[in-house]
C-alpha cells in the first residue's frame, strides 16, 4: 500500500523548511482544541518571537539581574486557542497569563485548553474587544511585562469586511496599531508581535519605534496565498504597502502543485522597551527593504539578509503546511520531521 505521507514532488531547498520548528507544537496534540479558523503557521511564528521576547521581559529596565522572585506577567491580545500564551506558561514557570479574544468560542476553547494542560491557575481569559475601554483598564491594572499579539492581518478593500479572524482594516494593521496604542499606555518591558508583508510592515515597526520599542530579532516565513489573502489579490496589487511575489519560480516553490496565485511573507518580531533610544528609527527601513527585495527577487532575497537585527528565514510550502496541520490533529503526532 502506498505511503500516504510521501512528498509528491521535491521541495525547494533554498531556505530551510519551517516544519523544522514544528516540534514546539508537540504539547498541543488532541484533545487540545483549536478554533475553527486556526492557522498553525502564523501562530508558530509568533511562538518563535515570543520565546525570543522572554529574555527582555525578564530584565527590568535593562538590569542584568534576573528577578527570580518576580513572576512574569504576560498579556496575550487576540489569543484564539491560547496556544502562544500557554506555550510561554509551560516554559516560564510561575509566570501568569491574562489573555483576551472577542470571539466567545475562542475564549471557551482557550479556557478548556488551559485546564487540559494544568495551567488554569496561572491563566485568565476574557471575552472582550481589543478596542473596548475595558481592555485598556484591564491591562493598566495588570501591568504586563510582556505583551504578545498574533492578530488578523489581511487588508480589507473598501466596503468589504472579511471574517473577524482575517480582516484588519484598509492596510491590515488595525489590530497591531491598537496593540501599540495600548503598549504606549502600559509600557511592557517587551513585546512579541506577528504581521505579514501584506500589512504595511514598515508602518508596524516604525510605530513601535515611535513609542520607544526597538526590534530585537526578526522571523520570516515565505508562504503561498491563502483563502482570504487570495480573495483580495487585486486589492493587494493596488496597495503600495503590500508586498507579494507572483513569479512562476516563487509560486512553484511555495506550491509545487501549481495552486498558488502568489507568495508572501509572514513576519514576527520581538521588541524591547528602550525609551528615547528606541525612538531612533533603525529597523523599519530594513523590514521594508526585505519585503521590497522579496517582491522583486523572490527567495534569493531571504538568503542571509544582513541588517541591524538578526533575521531567521524559512520556507513553508503547501505540503509541509499540510503536514503541520495533520500532526496537530493527531494523524501523525510526534513524527513531524523534515522530508529526506
Ligand atoms: C490569527 S487569530 C489568533 C490565533 C491564535 N494564535 C491561536 O492560537 O488560535 C486572530 C484572533 O483575533 C481575534 N480577534 C479579531 N478581532 C478581535 C478584536 N477586535 N478583539 C479581540 N480579538 C479579536 C479572532 O477572534 C482570532 O481568534
Short mmCIF file of C-alpha atoms and ligand atoms in Angstrom, two decimals:
data_model
loop_
_atom_site.label_atom_id
_atom_site.label_comp_id
_atom_site.label_asym_id
_atom_site.label_seq_id
_atom_site.Cartn_x
_atom_site.Cartn_y
_atom_site.Cartn_z
CA UNK A 1 0.00 0.00 0.00
CA UNK A 2 1.48 3.40 -0.95
CA UNK A 3 2.62 5.66 1.93
CA UNK A 4 0.05 8.46 2.04
CA UNK A 5 2.56 10.88 3.50
CA UNK A 6 5.29 10.71 0.88
CA UNK A 7 6.01 14.13 -0.62
CA UNK A 8 4.70 14.13 -4.22
CA UNK A 9 7.48 16.43 -5.51
CA UNK A 10 10.85 17.58 -4.24
CA UNK A 11 10.84 20.64 -2.00
CA UNK A 12 12.81 23.79 -2.79
CA UNK A 13 15.93 23.77 -0.66
CA UNK A 14 16.94 27.44 -0.99
CA UNK A 15 15.65 28.07 2.54
CA UNK A 16 15.13 25.65 5.45
CA UNK A 17 11.57 24.41 5.85
CA UNK A 18 9.58 25.99 8.65
CA UNK A 19 8.43 22.47 9.55
CA UNK A 20 11.81 22.17 11.34
CA UNK A 21 10.35 24.41 14.08
CA UNK A 22 7.09 22.47 14.46
CA UNK A 23 8.33 20.35 17.37
CA UNK A 24 7.39 23.37 19.55
CA UNK A 25 3.77 22.38 18.94
CA UNK A 26 4.09 18.83 20.30
CA UNK A 27 2.27 19.60 23.54
CA UNK A 28 -0.75 20.80 21.60
CA UNK A 29 -1.96 17.48 20.20
CA UNK A 30 -5.59 16.37 20.74
CA UNK A 31 -7.54 16.68 22.97
CA UNK A 32 -6.07 20.22 22.82
CA UNK A 33 -8.65 22.11 20.73
CA UNK A 34 -8.23 24.73 18.03
CA UNK A 35 -10.65 27.41 16.91
CA UNK A 36 -12.22 26.56 13.56
CA UNK A 37 -10.07 29.11 11.70
CA UNK A 38 -6.77 28.35 13.47
CA UNK A 39 -3.75 28.65 11.17
CA UNK A 40 -0.64 26.93 12.54
CA UNK A 41 1.96 28.86 10.58
CA UNK A 42 1.44 32.39 11.91
CA UNK A 43 0.80 31.06 15.42
CA UNK A 44 4.06 29.04 15.31
CA UNK A 45 5.95 32.10 14.05
CA UNK A 46 4.53 34.16 16.92
CA UNK A 47 5.66 31.38 19.30
CA UNK A 48 9.24 31.80 17.97
CA UNK A 49 9.14 35.58 18.53
CA UNK A 50 7.54 35.13 21.98
CA UNK A 51 10.33 32.83 23.13
CA UNK A 52 12.87 35.43 22.00
CA UNK A 53 10.95 38.18 23.83
CA UNK A 54 11.28 36.38 27.17
CA UNK A 55 14.89 37.49 27.58
CA UNK A 56 13.97 41.19 27.72
CA UNK A 57 10.71 40.57 29.57
CA UNK A 58 12.77 39.09 32.40
CA UNK A 59 15.14 42.06 32.66
CA UNK A 60 13.61 45.11 34.33
CA UNK A 61 14.96 48.37 32.91
CA UNK A 62 17.97 46.75 31.28
CA UNK A 63 19.28 45.41 34.61
CA UNK A 64 21.47 42.37 34.24
CA UNK A 65 19.91 40.68 37.28
CA UNK A 66 17.20 38.14 36.65
CA UNK A 67 14.48 38.81 39.21
CA UNK A 68 13.85 35.27 40.45
CA UNK A 69 11.08 36.40 42.77
CA UNK A 70 9.28 38.44 40.18
CA UNK A 71 6.96 36.10 38.24
CA UNK A 72 6.37 37.31 34.72
CA UNK A 73 3.01 38.80 33.84
CA UNK A 74 2.19 38.01 30.20
CA UNK A 75 -0.75 39.53 28.32
CA UNK A 76 -1.95 37.96 25.07
CA UNK A 77 -4.28 40.04 22.90
CA UNK A 78 -6.29 38.17 20.20
CA UNK A 79 -5.47 34.86 21.86
CA UNK A 80 -7.64 32.44 19.81
CA UNK A 81 -6.96 28.91 21.11
CA UNK A 82 -4.49 30.39 23.64
CA UNK A 83 -1.58 28.41 22.21
CA UNK A 84 1.09 31.14 22.28
CA UNK A 85 0.42 32.29 25.85
CA UNK A 86 0.03 28.73 27.12
CA UNK A 87 3.31 27.77 25.45
CA UNK A 88 5.07 30.53 27.41
CA UNK A 89 3.45 29.42 30.68
CA UNK A 90 4.83 25.93 30.07
CA UNK A 91 8.41 27.16 29.66
CA UNK A 92 8.34 30.09 32.10
CA UNK A 93 7.45 28.54 35.45
CA UNK A 94 5.45 30.71 37.87
CA UNK A 95 4.56 33.18 35.09
CA UNK A 96 0.93 34.28 34.70
CA UNK A 97 -1.19 34.91 31.62
CA UNK A 98 -4.07 37.36 31.08
CA UNK A 99 -5.49 36.81 27.60
CA UNK A 100 -8.44 38.08 25.59
CA UNK A 101 -10.37 37.45 22.41
CA UNK A 102 -13.58 38.95 21.07
CA UNK A 103 -14.91 35.55 19.98
CA UNK A 104 -16.69 33.67 22.82
CA UNK A 105 -15.96 30.31 21.15
CA UNK A 106 -12.23 31.13 21.16
CA UNK A 107 -12.30 32.08 24.84
CA UNK A 108 -14.15 28.87 25.71
CA UNK A 109 -11.58 26.86 23.70
CA UNK A 110 -8.62 28.62 25.33
CA UNK A 111 -10.01 28.08 28.84
CA UNK A 112 -10.54 24.39 28.22
CA UNK A 113 -7.02 24.12 26.75
CA UNK A 114 -5.53 25.77 29.84
CA UNK A 115 -7.34 23.26 32.03
CA UNK A 116 -6.18 20.36 29.90
CA UNK A 117 -2.56 21.46 30.32
CA UNK A 118 -2.98 22.04 34.08
CA UNK A 119 -2.41 25.78 33.61
CA UNK A 120 -5.84 27.10 34.67
CA UNK A 121 -4.50 28.51 37.96
CA UNK A 122 -1.95 30.69 36.15
CA UNK A 123 -4.16 31.86 33.27
CA UNK A 124 -7.22 34.03 32.86
CA UNK A 125 -9.19 34.52 29.62
CA UNK A 126 -11.63 37.38 28.96
CA UNK A 127 -14.12 37.67 26.13
CA UNK A 128 -13.57 41.30 25.21
CA UNK A 129 -12.95 43.52 22.20
CA UNK A 130 -9.43 44.86 21.72
CA UNK A 131 -10.93 48.33 21.20
CA UNK A 132 -13.05 48.29 24.35
CA UNK A 133 -12.16 50.80 27.11
CA UNK A 134 -12.27 47.84 29.45
CA UNK A 135 -9.28 46.29 27.67
CA UNK A 136 -7.17 49.36 28.47
CA UNK A 137 -8.33 49.25 32.11
CA UNK A 138 -7.61 45.53 32.48
CA UNK A 139 -4.11 45.99 31.05
CA UNK A 140 -3.37 49.06 33.20
CA UNK A 141 -4.32 47.14 36.35
CA UNK A 142 -2.40 44.03 35.30
CA UNK A 143 0.82 45.87 34.32
CA UNK A 144 2.15 43.18 31.95
CA UNK A 145 5.89 42.68 31.50
CA UNK A 146 5.28 41.13 28.08
CA UNK A 147 2.52 41.74 25.50
CA UNK A 148 2.05 39.22 22.71
CA UNK A 149 -0.28 39.57 19.74
CA UNK A 150 -0.90 37.28 16.78
CA UNK A 151 -3.72 39.27 15.15
CA UNK A 152 -5.72 39.13 11.91
CA UNK A 153 -3.65 40.86 9.19
CA UNK A 154 -5.36 40.82 5.78
CA UNK A 155 -6.02 44.29 4.26
CA UNK A 156 -9.73 44.85 3.60
CA UNK A 157 -10.88 46.50 0.36
CA UNK A 158 -13.24 49.49 0.80
CA UNK A 159 -16.82 48.38 1.59
CA UNK A 160 -15.66 44.81 2.07
CA UNK A 161 -15.33 43.31 5.54
CA UNK A 162 -13.56 39.96 5.81
CA UNK A 163 -14.26 37.40 8.55
CA UNK A 164 -13.30 38.51 12.07
CA UNK A 165 -10.30 36.18 12.15
CA UNK A 166 -8.80 37.60 8.96
CA UNK A 167 -9.53 41.25 8.17
CA UNK A 168 -7.69 44.17 9.78
CA UNK A 169 -8.75 47.42 8.13
CA UNK A 170 -7.64 49.15 4.93
CA UNK A 171 -3.96 48.25 5.21
CA UNK A 172 -4.09 45.19 7.51
CA UNK A 173 -2.53 46.98 10.50
CA UNK A 174 -5.62 47.93 12.57
CA UNK A 175 -5.16 45.34 15.36
CA UNK A 176 -1.44 45.99 15.73
CA UNK A 177 -1.90 49.77 15.77
CA UNK A 178 -4.40 49.33 18.62
CA UNK A 179 -1.96 46.96 20.38
CA UNK A 180 0.80 49.57 20.08
CA UNK A 181 -1.57 52.24 21.49
CA UNK A 182 -2.15 50.01 24.50
CA UNK A 183 1.58 49.27 24.82
CA UNK A 184 2.30 53.01 24.86
CA UNK A 185 -0.06 53.28 27.86
CA UNK A 186 1.10 50.28 29.92
CA UNK A 187 4.69 50.12 28.65
CA UNK A 188 5.61 46.41 28.98
CA UNK A 189 9.33 45.55 29.01
CA UNK A 190 8.94 43.52 25.82
CA UNK A 191 6.51 42.64 23.03
CA UNK A 192 6.18 39.80 20.54
CA UNK A 193 4.09 40.73 17.51
CA UNK A 194 3.28 38.99 14.25
CA UNK A 195 2.33 40.62 10.96
CA UNK A 196 2.98 39.99 7.26
CA UNK A 197 4.28 41.57 4.06
CA UNK A 198 0.68 42.41 3.03
CA UNK A 199 0.02 44.59 6.08
CA UNK A 200 2.28 47.64 5.70
CA UNK A 201 5.26 46.05 7.50
CA UNK A 202 7.22 49.31 7.61
CA UNK A 203 4.40 51.13 9.41
CA UNK A 204 4.19 48.49 12.16
CA UNK A 205 7.90 48.60 13.02
CA UNK A 206 8.09 52.40 12.64
CA UNK A 207 5.14 52.87 15.01
CA UNK A 208 6.74 50.53 17.59
CA UNK A 209 9.94 52.61 17.34
CA UNK A 210 7.94 55.81 17.71
CA UNK A 211 6.72 54.66 21.15
CA UNK A 212 10.21 53.58 22.25
CA UNK A 213 10.36 49.88 21.29
CA UNK A 214 13.36 48.51 19.39
CA UNK A 215 13.15 45.43 17.21
CA UNK A 216 15.47 42.79 18.69
CA UNK A 217 15.13 39.98 16.16
CA UNK A 218 13.03 39.19 13.12
CA UNK A 219 11.43 35.91 11.97
CA UNK A 220 10.23 35.44 8.39
CA UNK A 221 8.40 32.62 6.57
CA UNK A 222 7.64 32.54 2.84
CA UNK A 223 4.22 31.02 2.20
CA UNK A 224 1.57 30.68 -0.52
CA UNK A 225 -1.57 32.82 -0.59
CA UNK A 226 -4.46 31.51 1.49
CA UNK A 227 -8.23 31.69 1.32
CA UNK A 228 -8.54 35.32 2.48
CA UNK A 229 -5.35 36.84 1.02
CA UNK A 230 -6.12 35.12 -2.31
CA UNK A 231 -9.65 36.60 -2.31
CA UNK A 232 -8.30 40.18 -2.11
CA UNK A 233 -5.39 39.73 -4.55
CA UNK A 234 -6.44 42.58 -6.88
CA UNK A 235 -6.73 44.96 -3.92
CA UNK A 236 -3.30 43.89 -2.64
CA UNK A 237 -1.83 44.63 -6.06
CA UNK A 238 -3.14 48.19 -5.77
CA UNK A 239 -1.59 48.82 -2.33
CA UNK A 240 1.94 50.30 -2.34
CA UNK A 241 2.46 48.89 1.18
CA UNK A 242 1.55 45.24 0.33
CA UNK A 243 4.39 43.05 -0.97
CA UNK A 244 3.72 39.87 -2.94
CA UNK A 245 5.71 37.85 -5.47
CA UNK A 246 3.81 36.39 -8.42
CA UNK A 247 6.72 34.89 -10.39
CA UNK A 248 6.36 31.33 -11.59
CA UNK A 249 9.55 30.29 -9.78
CA UNK A 250 8.24 31.55 -6.45
CA UNK A 251 4.77 30.09 -6.98
CA UNK A 252 6.34 26.68 -7.73
CA UNK A 253 8.47 26.91 -4.59
CA UNK A 254 5.51 27.63 -2.28
CA UNK A 255 3.05 25.33 -4.05
CA UNK A 256 4.69 22.74 -6.30
CA UNK A 257 1.20 21.54 -7.30
CA UNK A 258 0.62 24.86 -9.09
CA UNK A 259 -2.13 26.01 -6.72
CA UNK A 260 -0.59 29.33 -5.58
CA UNK A 261 -1.63 32.70 -7.04
CA UNK A 262 1.28 34.39 -5.28
CA UNK A 263 3.66 34.09 -2.34
CA UNK A 264 4.08 36.49 0.56
CA UNK A 265 5.96 36.77 3.86
CA UNK A 266 4.69 36.01 7.34
CA UNK A 267 6.73 38.07 9.79
CA UNK A 268 7.13 38.28 13.56
CA UNK A 269 9.48 40.15 15.83
CA UNK A 270 10.42 40.58 19.45
CA UNK A 271 10.74 44.17 20.67
CA UNK A 272 12.10 45.63 23.90
CA UNK A 273 11.45 48.95 25.55
CA UNK A 274 14.43 51.25 25.05
CA UNK A 275 12.88 54.63 25.87
CA UNK A 276 14.32 57.52 23.88
CA UNK A 277 16.99 55.28 22.33
CA UNK A 278 14.18 53.16 20.85
CA UNK A 279 12.74 56.24 19.17
CA UNK A 280 15.63 56.43 16.72
CA UNK A 281 14.29 54.74 13.57
CA UNK A 282 16.58 51.78 12.90
CA UNK A 283 14.76 48.67 11.71
CA UNK A 284 11.64 49.91 9.89
CA UNK A 285 13.56 50.62 6.66
CA UNK A 286 15.31 47.26 6.89
CA UNK A 287 11.99 45.39 7.24
CA UNK A 288 10.59 47.32 4.28
CA UNK A 289 13.71 46.59 2.25
CA UNK A 290 13.39 42.82 2.82
CA UNK A 291 9.78 42.96 1.59
CA UNK A 292 10.61 45.08 -1.47
CA UNK A 293 13.51 42.81 -2.35
CA UNK A 294 11.33 39.70 -1.94
CA UNK A 295 8.69 41.19 -4.29
CA UNK A 296 11.39 41.52 -6.98
CA UNK A 297 13.85 38.67 -6.37
CA UNK A 298 11.76 36.08 -4.53
CA UNK A 299 13.53 33.51 -2.34
CA UNK A 300 17.06 34.83 -3.04
CA UNK A 301 16.16 38.00 -1.14
CA UNK A 302 15.83 35.92 2.01
CA UNK A 303 19.13 34.07 1.94
CA UNK A 304 21.14 35.58 4.82
CA UNK A 305 19.70 39.12 4.74
CA UNK A 306 22.08 41.49 6.51
CA UNK A 307 20.71 44.34 8.60
CA UNK A 308 20.61 45.94 12.04
CA UNK A 309 18.96 42.89 13.70
CA UNK A 310 19.36 39.11 13.35
CA UNK A 311 16.88 37.54 10.93
CA UNK A 312 15.79 33.90 10.61
CA UNK A 313 14.12 32.91 7.37
CA UNK A 314 12.23 29.79 6.29
CA UNK A 315 10.01 28.46 3.50
CA UNK A 316 6.73 26.67 4.20
CA UNK A 317 5.28 25.10 1.07
CA UNK A 318 1.76 23.72 0.87
CA UNK A 319 2.89 20.17 1.51
CA UNK A 320 4.71 20.97 4.76
CA UNK A 321 1.79 23.23 5.72
CA UNK A 322 -0.49 20.19 5.46
CA UNK A 323 1.92 18.03 7.42
CA UNK A 324 1.93 20.52 10.32
CA UNK A 325 -1.88 20.55 10.32
CA UNK A 326 -2.05 16.76 10.19
CA UNK A 327 0.33 16.46 13.14
CA UNK A 328 -1.74 18.93 15.19
CA UNK A 329 -4.87 16.95 14.56
CA UNK A 330 -3.26 13.77 15.76
CA UNK A 331 -2.82 11.96 12.49
CA UNK A 332 0.98 11.75 12.61
CA UNK A 333 1.53 13.21 16.08
CA UNK A 334 5.14 13.18 17.20
CA UNK A 335 6.52 12.45 13.76
CA UNK A 336 6.92 15.94 12.34
CA UNK A 337 10.32 15.80 10.68
CA UNK A 338 11.74 17.29 7.53
CA UNK A 339 11.31 15.08 4.49
CA UNK A 340 14.52 13.41 3.45
C1 LIG B 1 -4.78 34.84 13.92
S1 LIG B 1 -6.02 34.51 15.11
C2 LIG B 1 -5.08 34.09 16.54
C3 LIG B 1 -4.70 32.63 16.56
C4 LIG B 1 -4.08 32.21 17.88
N1 LIG B 1 -2.67 32.39 17.89
C5 LIG B 1 -4.44 30.78 18.22
O1 LIG B 1 -3.63 30.07 18.83
O2 LIG B 1 -5.55 30.35 17.91
C6 LIG B 1 -6.65 36.07 15.47
C7 LIG B 1 -7.66 36.15 16.60
O3 LIG B 1 -8.03 37.52 16.75
C8 LIG B 1 -9.34 37.56 17.28
N2 LIG B 1 -9.89 38.93 17.10
C9 LIG B 1 -10.28 39.52 15.96
N3 LIG B 1 -10.74 40.76 16.20
C10 LIG B 1 -10.62 40.97 17.52
C11 LIG B 1 -10.92 42.06 18.38
N4 LIG B 1 -11.47 43.19 17.90
N5 LIG B 1 -10.69 41.95 19.71
C12 LIG B 1 -10.14 40.79 20.21
N6 LIG B 1 -9.85 39.71 19.44
C13 LIG B 1 -10.07 39.79 18.12
C14 LIG B 1 -10.06 36.49 16.47
O4 LIG B 1 -11.25 36.08 17.12
C15 LIG B 1 -8.96 35.40 16.42
O5 LIG B 1 -9.13 34.48 17.48
#
